[in-house]
XYZ file of N, CA and C in Angstrom:
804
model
N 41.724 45.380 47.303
C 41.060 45.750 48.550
C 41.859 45.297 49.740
N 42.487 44.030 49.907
C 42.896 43.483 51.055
C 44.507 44.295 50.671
N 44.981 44.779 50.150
C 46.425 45.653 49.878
C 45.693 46.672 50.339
N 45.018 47.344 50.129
C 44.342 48.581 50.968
C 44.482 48.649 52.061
N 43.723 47.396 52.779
C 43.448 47.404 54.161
C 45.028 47.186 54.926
N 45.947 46.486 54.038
C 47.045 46.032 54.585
C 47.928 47.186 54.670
N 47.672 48.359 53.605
C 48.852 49.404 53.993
C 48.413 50.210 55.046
N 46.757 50.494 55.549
C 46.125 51.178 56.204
C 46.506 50.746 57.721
N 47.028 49.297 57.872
C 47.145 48.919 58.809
C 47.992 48.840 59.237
N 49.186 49.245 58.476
C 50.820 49.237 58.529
C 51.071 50.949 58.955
N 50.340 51.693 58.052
C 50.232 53.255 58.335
C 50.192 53.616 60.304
N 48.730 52.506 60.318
C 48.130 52.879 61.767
C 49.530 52.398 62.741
N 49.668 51.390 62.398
C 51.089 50.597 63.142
C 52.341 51.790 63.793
N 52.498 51.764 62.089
C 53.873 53.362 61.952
C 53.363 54.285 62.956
N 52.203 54.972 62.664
C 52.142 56.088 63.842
C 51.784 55.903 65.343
N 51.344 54.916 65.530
C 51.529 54.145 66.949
C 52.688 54.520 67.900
N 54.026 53.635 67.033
C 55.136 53.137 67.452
C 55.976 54.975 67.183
N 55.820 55.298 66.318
C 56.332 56.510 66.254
C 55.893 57.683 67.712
N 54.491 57.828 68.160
C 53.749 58.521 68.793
C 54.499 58.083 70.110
N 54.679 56.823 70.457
C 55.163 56.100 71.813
C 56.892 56.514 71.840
N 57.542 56.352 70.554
C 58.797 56.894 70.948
C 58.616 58.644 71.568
N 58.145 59.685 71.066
C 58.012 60.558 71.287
C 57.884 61.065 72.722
N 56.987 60.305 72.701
C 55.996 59.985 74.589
C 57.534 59.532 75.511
N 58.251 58.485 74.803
C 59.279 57.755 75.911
C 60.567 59.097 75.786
N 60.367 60.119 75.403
C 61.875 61.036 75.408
C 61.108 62.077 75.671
N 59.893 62.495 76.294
C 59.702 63.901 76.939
C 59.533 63.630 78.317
N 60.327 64.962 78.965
C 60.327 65.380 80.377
C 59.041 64.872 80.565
N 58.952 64.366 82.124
C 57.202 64.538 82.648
C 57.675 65.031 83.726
N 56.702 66.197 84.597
C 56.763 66.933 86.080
C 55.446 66.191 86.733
N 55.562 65.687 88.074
C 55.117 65.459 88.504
C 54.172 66.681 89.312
N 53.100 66.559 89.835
C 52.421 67.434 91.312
C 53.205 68.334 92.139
N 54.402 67.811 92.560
C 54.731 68.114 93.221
C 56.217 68.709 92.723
N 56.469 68.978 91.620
C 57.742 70.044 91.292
C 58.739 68.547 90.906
N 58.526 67.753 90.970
C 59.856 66.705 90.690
C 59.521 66.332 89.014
N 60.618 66.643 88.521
C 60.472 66.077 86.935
C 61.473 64.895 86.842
N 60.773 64.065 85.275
C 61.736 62.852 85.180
C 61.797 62.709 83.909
N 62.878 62.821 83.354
C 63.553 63.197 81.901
C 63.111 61.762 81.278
N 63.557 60.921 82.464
C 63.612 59.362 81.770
C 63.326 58.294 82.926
N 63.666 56.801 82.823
C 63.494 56.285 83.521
C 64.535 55.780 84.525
N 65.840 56.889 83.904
C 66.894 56.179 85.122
C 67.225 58.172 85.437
N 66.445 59.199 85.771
C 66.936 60.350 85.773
C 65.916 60.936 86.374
N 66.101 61.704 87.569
C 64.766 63.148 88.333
C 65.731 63.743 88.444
N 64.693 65.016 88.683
C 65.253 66.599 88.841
C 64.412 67.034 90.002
N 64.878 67.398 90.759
C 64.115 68.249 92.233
C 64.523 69.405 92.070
N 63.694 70.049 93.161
C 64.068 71.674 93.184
C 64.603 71.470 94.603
N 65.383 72.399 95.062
C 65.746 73.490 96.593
C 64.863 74.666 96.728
N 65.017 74.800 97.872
C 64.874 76.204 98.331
C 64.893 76.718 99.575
N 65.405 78.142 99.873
C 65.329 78.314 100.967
C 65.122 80.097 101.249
N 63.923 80.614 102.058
C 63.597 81.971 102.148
C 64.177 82.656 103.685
N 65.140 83.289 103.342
C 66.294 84.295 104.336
C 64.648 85.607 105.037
N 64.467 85.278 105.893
C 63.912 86.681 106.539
C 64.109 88.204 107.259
N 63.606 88.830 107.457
C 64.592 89.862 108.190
C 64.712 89.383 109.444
N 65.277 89.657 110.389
C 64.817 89.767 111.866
C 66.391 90.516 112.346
N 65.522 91.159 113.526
C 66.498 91.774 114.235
C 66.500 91.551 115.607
N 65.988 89.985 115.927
C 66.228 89.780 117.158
C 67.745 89.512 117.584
N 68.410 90.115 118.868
C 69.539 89.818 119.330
C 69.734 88.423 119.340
N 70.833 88.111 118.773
C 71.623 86.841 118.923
C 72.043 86.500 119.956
N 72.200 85.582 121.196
C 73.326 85.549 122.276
C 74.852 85.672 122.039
N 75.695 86.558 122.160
C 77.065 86.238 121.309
C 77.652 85.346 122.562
N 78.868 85.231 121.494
C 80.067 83.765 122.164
C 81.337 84.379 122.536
N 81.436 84.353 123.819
C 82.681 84.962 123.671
C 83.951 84.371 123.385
N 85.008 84.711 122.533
C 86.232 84.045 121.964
C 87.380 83.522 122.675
N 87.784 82.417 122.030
C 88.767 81.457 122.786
C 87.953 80.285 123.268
N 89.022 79.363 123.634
C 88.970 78.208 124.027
C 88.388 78.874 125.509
N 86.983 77.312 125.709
C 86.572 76.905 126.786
C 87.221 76.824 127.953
N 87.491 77.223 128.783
C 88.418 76.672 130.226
C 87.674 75.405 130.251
N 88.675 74.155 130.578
C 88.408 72.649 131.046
C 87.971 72.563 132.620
N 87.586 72.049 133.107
C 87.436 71.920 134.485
C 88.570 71.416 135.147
N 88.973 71.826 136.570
C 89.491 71.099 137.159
C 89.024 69.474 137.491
N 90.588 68.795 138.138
C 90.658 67.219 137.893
C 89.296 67.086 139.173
N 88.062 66.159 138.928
C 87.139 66.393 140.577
C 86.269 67.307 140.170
N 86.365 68.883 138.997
C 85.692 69.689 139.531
C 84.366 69.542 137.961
N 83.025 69.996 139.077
C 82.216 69.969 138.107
C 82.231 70.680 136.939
N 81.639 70.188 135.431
C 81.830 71.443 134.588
C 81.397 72.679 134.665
N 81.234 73.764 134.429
C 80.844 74.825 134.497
C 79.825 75.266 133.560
N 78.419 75.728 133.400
C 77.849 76.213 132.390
C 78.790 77.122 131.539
N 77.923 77.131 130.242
C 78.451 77.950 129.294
C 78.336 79.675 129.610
N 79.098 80.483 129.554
C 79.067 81.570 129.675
C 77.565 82.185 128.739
N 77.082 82.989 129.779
C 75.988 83.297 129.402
C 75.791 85.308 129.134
N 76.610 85.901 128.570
C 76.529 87.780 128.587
C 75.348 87.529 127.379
N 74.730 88.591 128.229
C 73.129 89.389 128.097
C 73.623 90.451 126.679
N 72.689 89.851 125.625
C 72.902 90.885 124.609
C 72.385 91.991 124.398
N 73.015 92.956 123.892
C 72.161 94.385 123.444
C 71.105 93.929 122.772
N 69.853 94.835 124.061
C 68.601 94.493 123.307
C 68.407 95.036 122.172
N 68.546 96.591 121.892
C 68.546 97.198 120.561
C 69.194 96.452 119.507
N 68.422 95.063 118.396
C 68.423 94.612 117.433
C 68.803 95.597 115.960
N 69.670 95.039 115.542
C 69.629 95.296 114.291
C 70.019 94.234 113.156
N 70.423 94.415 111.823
C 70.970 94.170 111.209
C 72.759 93.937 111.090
N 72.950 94.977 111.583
C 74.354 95.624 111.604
C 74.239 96.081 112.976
N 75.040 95.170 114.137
C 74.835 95.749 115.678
C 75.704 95.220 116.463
N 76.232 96.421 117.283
C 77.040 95.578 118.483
C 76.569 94.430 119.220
N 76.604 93.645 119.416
C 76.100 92.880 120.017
C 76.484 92.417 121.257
N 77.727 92.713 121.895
C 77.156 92.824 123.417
C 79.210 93.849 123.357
N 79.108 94.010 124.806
C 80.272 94.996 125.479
C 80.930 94.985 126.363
N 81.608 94.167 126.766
C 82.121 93.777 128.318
C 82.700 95.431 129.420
N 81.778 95.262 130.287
C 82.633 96.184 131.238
C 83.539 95.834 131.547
N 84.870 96.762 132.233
C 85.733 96.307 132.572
C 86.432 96.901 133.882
N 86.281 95.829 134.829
C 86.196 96.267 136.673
C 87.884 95.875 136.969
N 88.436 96.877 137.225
C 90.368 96.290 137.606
C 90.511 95.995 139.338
N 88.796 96.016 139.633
C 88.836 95.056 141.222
C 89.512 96.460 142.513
N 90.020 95.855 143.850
C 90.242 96.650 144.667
C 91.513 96.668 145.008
N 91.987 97.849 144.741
C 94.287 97.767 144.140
C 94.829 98.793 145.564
N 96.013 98.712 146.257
C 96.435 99.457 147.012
C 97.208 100.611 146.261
N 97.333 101.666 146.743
C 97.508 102.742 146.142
C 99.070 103.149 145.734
N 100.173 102.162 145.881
C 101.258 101.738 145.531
C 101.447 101.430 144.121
N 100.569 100.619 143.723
C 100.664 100.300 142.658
C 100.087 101.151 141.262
N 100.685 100.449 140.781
C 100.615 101.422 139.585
C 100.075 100.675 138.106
N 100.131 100.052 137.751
C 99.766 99.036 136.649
C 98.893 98.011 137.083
N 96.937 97.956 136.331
C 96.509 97.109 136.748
C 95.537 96.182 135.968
N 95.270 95.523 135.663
C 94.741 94.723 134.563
C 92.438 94.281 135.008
N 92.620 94.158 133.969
C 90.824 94.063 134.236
C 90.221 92.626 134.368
N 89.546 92.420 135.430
C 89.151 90.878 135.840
C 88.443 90.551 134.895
N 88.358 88.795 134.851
C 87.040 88.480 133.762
C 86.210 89.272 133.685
N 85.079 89.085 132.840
C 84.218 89.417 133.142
C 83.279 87.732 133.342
N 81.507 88.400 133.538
C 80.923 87.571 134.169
C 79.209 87.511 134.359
N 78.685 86.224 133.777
C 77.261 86.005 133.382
C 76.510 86.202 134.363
N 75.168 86.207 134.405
C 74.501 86.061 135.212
C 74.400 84.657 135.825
N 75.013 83.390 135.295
C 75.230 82.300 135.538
C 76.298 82.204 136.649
N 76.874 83.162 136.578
C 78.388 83.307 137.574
C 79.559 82.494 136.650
N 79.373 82.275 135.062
C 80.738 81.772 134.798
C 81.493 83.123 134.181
N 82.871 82.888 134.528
C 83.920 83.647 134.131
C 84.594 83.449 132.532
N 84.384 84.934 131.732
C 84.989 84.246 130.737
C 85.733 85.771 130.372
N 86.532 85.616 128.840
C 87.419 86.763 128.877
C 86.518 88.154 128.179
N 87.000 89.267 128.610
C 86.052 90.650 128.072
C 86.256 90.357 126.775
N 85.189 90.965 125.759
C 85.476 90.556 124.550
C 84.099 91.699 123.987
N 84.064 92.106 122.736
C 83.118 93.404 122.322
C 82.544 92.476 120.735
N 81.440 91.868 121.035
C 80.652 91.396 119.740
C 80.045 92.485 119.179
N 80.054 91.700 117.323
C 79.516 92.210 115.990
C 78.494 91.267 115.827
N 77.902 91.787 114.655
C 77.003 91.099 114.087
C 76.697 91.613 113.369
N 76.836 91.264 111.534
C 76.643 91.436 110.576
C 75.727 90.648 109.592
N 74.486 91.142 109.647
C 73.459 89.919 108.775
C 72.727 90.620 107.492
N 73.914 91.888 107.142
C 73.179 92.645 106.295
C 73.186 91.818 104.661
N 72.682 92.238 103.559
C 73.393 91.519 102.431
C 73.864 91.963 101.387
N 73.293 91.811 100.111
C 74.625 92.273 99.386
C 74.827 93.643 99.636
N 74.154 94.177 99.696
C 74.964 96.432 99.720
C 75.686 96.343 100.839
N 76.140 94.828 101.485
C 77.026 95.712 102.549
C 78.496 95.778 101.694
N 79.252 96.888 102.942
C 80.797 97.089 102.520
C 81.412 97.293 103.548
N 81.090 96.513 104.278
C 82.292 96.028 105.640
C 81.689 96.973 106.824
N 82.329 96.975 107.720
C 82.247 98.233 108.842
C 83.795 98.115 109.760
N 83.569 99.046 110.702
C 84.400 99.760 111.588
C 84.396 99.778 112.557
N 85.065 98.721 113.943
C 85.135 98.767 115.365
C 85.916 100.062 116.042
N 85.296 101.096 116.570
C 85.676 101.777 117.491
C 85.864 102.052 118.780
N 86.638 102.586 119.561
C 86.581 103.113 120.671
C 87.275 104.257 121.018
N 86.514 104.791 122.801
C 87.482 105.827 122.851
C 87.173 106.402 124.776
N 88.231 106.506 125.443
C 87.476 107.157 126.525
C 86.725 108.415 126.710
N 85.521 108.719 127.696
C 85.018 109.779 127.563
C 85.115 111.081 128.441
N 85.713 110.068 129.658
C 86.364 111.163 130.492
C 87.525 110.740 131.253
N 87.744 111.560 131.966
C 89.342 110.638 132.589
C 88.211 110.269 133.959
N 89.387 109.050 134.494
C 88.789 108.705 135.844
C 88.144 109.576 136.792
N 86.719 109.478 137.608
C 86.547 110.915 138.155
C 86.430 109.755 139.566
N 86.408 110.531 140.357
C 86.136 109.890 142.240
C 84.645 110.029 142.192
N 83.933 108.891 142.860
C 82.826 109.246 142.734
C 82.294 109.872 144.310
N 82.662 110.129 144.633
C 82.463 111.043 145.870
C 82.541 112.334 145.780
N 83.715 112.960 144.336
C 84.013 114.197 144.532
C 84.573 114.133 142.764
N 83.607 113.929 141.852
C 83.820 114.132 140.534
C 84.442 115.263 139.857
N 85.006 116.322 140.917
C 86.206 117.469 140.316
C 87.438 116.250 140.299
N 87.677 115.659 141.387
C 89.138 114.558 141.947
C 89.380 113.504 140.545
N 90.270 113.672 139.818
C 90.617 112.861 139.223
C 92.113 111.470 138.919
N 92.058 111.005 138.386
C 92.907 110.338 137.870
C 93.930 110.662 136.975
N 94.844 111.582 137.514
C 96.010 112.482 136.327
C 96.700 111.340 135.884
N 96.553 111.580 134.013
C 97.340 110.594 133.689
C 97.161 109.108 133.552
N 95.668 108.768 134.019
C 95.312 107.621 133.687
C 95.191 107.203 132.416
N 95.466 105.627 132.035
C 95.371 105.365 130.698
C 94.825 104.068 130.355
N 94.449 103.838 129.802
C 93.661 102.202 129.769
C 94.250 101.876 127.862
N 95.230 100.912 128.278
C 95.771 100.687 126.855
C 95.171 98.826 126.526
N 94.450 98.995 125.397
C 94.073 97.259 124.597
C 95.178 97.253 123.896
N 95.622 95.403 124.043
C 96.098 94.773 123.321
C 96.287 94.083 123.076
N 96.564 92.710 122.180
C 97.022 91.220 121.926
C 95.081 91.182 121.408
N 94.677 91.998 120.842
C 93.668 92.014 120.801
C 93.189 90.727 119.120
N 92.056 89.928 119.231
C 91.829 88.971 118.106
C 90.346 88.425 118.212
N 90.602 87.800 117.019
C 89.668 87.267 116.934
C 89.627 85.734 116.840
N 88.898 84.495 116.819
C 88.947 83.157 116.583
C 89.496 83.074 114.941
N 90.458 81.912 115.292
C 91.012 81.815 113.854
C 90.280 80.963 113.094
N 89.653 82.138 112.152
C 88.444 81.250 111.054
C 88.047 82.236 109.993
N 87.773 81.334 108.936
C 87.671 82.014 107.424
C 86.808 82.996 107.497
N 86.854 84.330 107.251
C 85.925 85.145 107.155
C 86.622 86.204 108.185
N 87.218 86.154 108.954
C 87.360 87.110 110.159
C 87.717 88.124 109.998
N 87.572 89.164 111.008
C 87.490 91.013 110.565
C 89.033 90.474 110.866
N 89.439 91.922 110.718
C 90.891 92.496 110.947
C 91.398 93.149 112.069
N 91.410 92.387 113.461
C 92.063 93.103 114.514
C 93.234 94.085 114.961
N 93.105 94.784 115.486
C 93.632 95.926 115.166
C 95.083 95.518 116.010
N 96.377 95.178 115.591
C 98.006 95.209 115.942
C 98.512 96.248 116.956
N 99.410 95.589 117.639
C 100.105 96.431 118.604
C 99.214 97.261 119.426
N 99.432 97.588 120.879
C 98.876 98.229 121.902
C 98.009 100.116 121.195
N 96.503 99.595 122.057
C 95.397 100.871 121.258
C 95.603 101.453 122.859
N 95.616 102.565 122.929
C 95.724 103.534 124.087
C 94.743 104.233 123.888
N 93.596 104.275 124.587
C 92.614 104.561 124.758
C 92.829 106.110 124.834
N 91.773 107.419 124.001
C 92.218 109.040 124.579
C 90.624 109.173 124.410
N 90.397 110.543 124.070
C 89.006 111.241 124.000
C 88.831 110.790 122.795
N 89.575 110.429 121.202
C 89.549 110.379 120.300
C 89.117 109.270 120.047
N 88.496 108.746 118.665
C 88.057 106.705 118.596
C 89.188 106.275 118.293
N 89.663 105.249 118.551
C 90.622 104.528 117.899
C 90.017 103.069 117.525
N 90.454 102.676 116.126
C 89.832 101.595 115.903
C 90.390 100.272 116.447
N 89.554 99.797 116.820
C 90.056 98.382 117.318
C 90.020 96.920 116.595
N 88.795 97.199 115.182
C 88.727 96.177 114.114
C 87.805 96.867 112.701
N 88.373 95.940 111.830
C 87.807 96.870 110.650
C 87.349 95.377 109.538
N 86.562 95.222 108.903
C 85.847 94.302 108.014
C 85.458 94.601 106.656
N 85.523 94.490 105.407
C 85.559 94.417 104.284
C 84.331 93.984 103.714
N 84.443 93.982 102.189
C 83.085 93.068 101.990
C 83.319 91.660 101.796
N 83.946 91.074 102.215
C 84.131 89.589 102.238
C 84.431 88.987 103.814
N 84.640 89.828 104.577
C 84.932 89.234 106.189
C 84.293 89.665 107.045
N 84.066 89.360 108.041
C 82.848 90.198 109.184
C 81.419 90.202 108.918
N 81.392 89.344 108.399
C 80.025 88.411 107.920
C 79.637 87.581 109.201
N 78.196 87.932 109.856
C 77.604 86.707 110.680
C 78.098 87.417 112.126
N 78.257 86.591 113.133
C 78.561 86.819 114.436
C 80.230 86.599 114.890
N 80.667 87.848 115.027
C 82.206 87.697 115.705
C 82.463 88.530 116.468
N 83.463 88.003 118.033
C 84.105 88.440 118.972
C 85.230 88.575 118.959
N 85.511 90.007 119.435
C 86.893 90.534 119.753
C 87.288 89.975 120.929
N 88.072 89.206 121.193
C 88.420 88.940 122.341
C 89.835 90.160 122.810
N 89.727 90.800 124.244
C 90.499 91.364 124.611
C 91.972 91.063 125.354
N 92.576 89.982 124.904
C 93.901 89.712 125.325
C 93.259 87.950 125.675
N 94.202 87.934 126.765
C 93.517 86.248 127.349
C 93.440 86.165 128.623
N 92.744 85.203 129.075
C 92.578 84.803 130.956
C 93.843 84.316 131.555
N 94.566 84.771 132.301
C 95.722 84.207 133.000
C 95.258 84.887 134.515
N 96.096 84.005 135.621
C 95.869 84.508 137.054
C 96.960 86.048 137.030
N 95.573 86.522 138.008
C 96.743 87.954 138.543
C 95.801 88.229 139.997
N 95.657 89.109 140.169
C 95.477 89.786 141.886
C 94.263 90.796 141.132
N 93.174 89.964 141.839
C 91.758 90.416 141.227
C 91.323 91.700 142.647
N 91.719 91.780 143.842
C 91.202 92.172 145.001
C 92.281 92.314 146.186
N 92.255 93.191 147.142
C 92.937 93.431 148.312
C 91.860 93.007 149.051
N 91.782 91.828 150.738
C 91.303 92.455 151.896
C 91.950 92.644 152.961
N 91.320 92.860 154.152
C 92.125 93.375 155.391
C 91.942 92.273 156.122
N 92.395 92.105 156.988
C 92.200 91.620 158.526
C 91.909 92.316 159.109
N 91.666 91.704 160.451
C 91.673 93.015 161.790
C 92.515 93.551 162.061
N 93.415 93.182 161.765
C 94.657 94.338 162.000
C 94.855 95.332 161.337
N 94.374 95.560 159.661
C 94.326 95.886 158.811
C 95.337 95.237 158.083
N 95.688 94.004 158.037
C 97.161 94.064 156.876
C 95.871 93.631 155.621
N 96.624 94.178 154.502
C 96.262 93.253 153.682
C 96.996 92.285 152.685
N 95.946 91.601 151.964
C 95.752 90.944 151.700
C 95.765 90.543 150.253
N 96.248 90.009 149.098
C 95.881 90.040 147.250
C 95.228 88.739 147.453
N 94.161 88.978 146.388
C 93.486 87.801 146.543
C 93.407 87.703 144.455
N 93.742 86.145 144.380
C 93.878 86.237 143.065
C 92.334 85.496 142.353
N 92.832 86.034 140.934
C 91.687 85.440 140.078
C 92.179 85.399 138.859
N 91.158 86.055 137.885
C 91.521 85.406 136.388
C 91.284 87.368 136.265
N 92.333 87.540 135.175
C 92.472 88.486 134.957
C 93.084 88.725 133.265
N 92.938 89.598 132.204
C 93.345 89.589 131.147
C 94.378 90.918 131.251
N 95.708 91.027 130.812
C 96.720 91.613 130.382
C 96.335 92.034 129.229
N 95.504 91.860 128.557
C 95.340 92.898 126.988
C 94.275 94.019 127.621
N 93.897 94.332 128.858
C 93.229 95.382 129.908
C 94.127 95.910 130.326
N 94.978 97.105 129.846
C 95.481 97.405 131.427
C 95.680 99.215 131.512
N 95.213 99.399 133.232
C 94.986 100.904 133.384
C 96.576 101.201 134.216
N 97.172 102.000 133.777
C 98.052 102.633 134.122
C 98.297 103.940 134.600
N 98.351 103.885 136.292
C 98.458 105.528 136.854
C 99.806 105.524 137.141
N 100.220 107.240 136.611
C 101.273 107.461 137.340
C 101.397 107.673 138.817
N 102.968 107.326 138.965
C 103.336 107.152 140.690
C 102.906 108.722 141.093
N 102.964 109.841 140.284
C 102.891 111.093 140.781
C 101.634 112.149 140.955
N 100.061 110.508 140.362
C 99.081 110.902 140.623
C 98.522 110.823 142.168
N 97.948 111.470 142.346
C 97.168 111.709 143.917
C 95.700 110.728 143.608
N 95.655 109.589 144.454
C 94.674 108.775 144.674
C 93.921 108.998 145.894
N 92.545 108.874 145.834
C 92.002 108.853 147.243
C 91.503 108.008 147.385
N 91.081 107.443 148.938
C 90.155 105.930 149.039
C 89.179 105.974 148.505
N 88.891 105.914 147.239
C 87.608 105.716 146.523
C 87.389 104.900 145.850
N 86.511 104.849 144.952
C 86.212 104.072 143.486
C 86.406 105.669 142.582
N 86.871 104.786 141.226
C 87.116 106.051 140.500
C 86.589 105.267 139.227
N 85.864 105.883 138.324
C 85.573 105.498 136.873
C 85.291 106.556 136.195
N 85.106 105.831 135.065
C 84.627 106.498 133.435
C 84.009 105.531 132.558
N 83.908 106.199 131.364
C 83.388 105.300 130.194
C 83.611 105.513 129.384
N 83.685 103.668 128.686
C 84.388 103.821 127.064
C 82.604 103.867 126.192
N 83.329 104.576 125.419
C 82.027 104.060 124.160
C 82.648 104.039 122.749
N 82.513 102.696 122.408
C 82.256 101.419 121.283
C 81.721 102.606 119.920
N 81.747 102.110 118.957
C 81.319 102.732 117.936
C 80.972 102.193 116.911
N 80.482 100.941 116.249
C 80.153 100.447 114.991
C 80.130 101.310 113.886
N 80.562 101.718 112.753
C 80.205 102.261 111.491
C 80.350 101.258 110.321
N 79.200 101.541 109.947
C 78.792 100.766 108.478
C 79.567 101.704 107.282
N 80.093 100.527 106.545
C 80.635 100.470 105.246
C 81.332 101.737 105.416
N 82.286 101.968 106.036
C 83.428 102.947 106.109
C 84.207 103.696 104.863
N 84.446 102.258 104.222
C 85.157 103.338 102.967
C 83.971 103.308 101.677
N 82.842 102.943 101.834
C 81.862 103.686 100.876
C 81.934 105.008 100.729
């Protein structure tokens, strides 16, 4: 009887100690998603949920900051107003480009900064923005003029021979970046591309910057006498409109317009 009780009690023992090893080598998850294999080991989770939105981004325009002068206060950050029309896949903003008030001698003239509603000066530059995901396959920066220069007083009067040629054209040097388009783009009726992106680059927010800021002769004024006057500023050389000497100018303002072109996934 007492050998009975003694193996019964050795049995109960065994499956005890057996039941507790078992217990000490399984995962336990806690409430809250954290598991613990053991007593020197957890496992957490991540996560993170991407939404749509197609609110405009503010873009940045490219290149280095101008420093302040030695004395002079800093300057806010350049502030250009983005295309409200949101998308996925969207221009995101467009610099006009003003070549200021030129005497009629000249012939070659370059396009001033451009400029925020803040009043800071920074260089013209034509933002992307790509937040599509996987089905994308790159896209396509275009441009092209739409008419030749007209007078705006007398829109038959034109600009024979005007030409507005981009160049030194880039982007910030950083992993991912589209492909700026080499050597001088001469603007016609036709698009010419100015950058092109793949499915691995042109991802997220990037600016074309249009050449760089250096001083040139932003403006003519007069005196009373009439002489005038060049008055300088910041001006980019990758802008420049070129009339021939054998076009007929009148005292006017003369313009046109470019239009930009985004196309999605080009060589799909």
């Amino acid at each position: 009887m007492e050998l009975k009780k003694l193996l019964k009690s050795t049995l109960i023992l065994t499956s005890i100690v057996t039941t507790g090893a078992i217990l000490q080598n399984a995962t336990v998850a806690n409430a809250d998603g954290t598991s613990y294999e053991d007593a020197k080991h957890a496992k957490t989770t991540s996560d993170l949920t991407f939404i749509k939105s197609e609110t405009p981004t503010p873009p940045t325009p490219p290149g280095p900051t101008p420093e302040p002068e030695p004395g002079e206060e800093p300057k806010p950050a350049p502030n250009p107003q983005p295309n409200p029309q949101g998308g996925e896949l969207m221009l995101s903003y467009a610099s006009n480009l003003n070549f200021g008030k030129q005497l009629k001698s000249d012939t070659n003239f370059f396009a001033k900064a451009d400029k925020g509603s803040n009043g800071t000066e920074f260089l013209p530059f034509i933002g992307v923005e790509d937040n599509r995901g996987s089905e994308r396959k790159g896209w396509k920066l275009t441009a092209k003029q739409d008419t030749p220069f007209n007078s705006t007083k007398d829109n038959k009067k034109q600009l024979n021979g005007a030409t507005i040629t981009f160049s030194n054209l880039f982007y910030n040097d950083e992993a991912g970046a589209p492909k700026a388009a080499s050597g001088d783009v001469v603007l016609t009726s036709d698009a010419k591309d100015l950058a092109t992106a793949d499915t691995t680059t042109g991802i997220g927010r990037w600016s074309l910057g249009l050449g760089k800021l250096e001083e040139g002769i932003v403006n003519h004024t007069a005196d009373k006498d009439g002489k005038m006057t060049p008055v300088k500023g910041l001006v980019t050389k990758g802008v420049k409109l070129s009339i021939p000497n054998t076009s007929v100018k009148e005292s006017d303002t003369y313009t046109t317009t470019i239009t930009y072109e985004l196309i999605a996934d080009p060589t799909a």
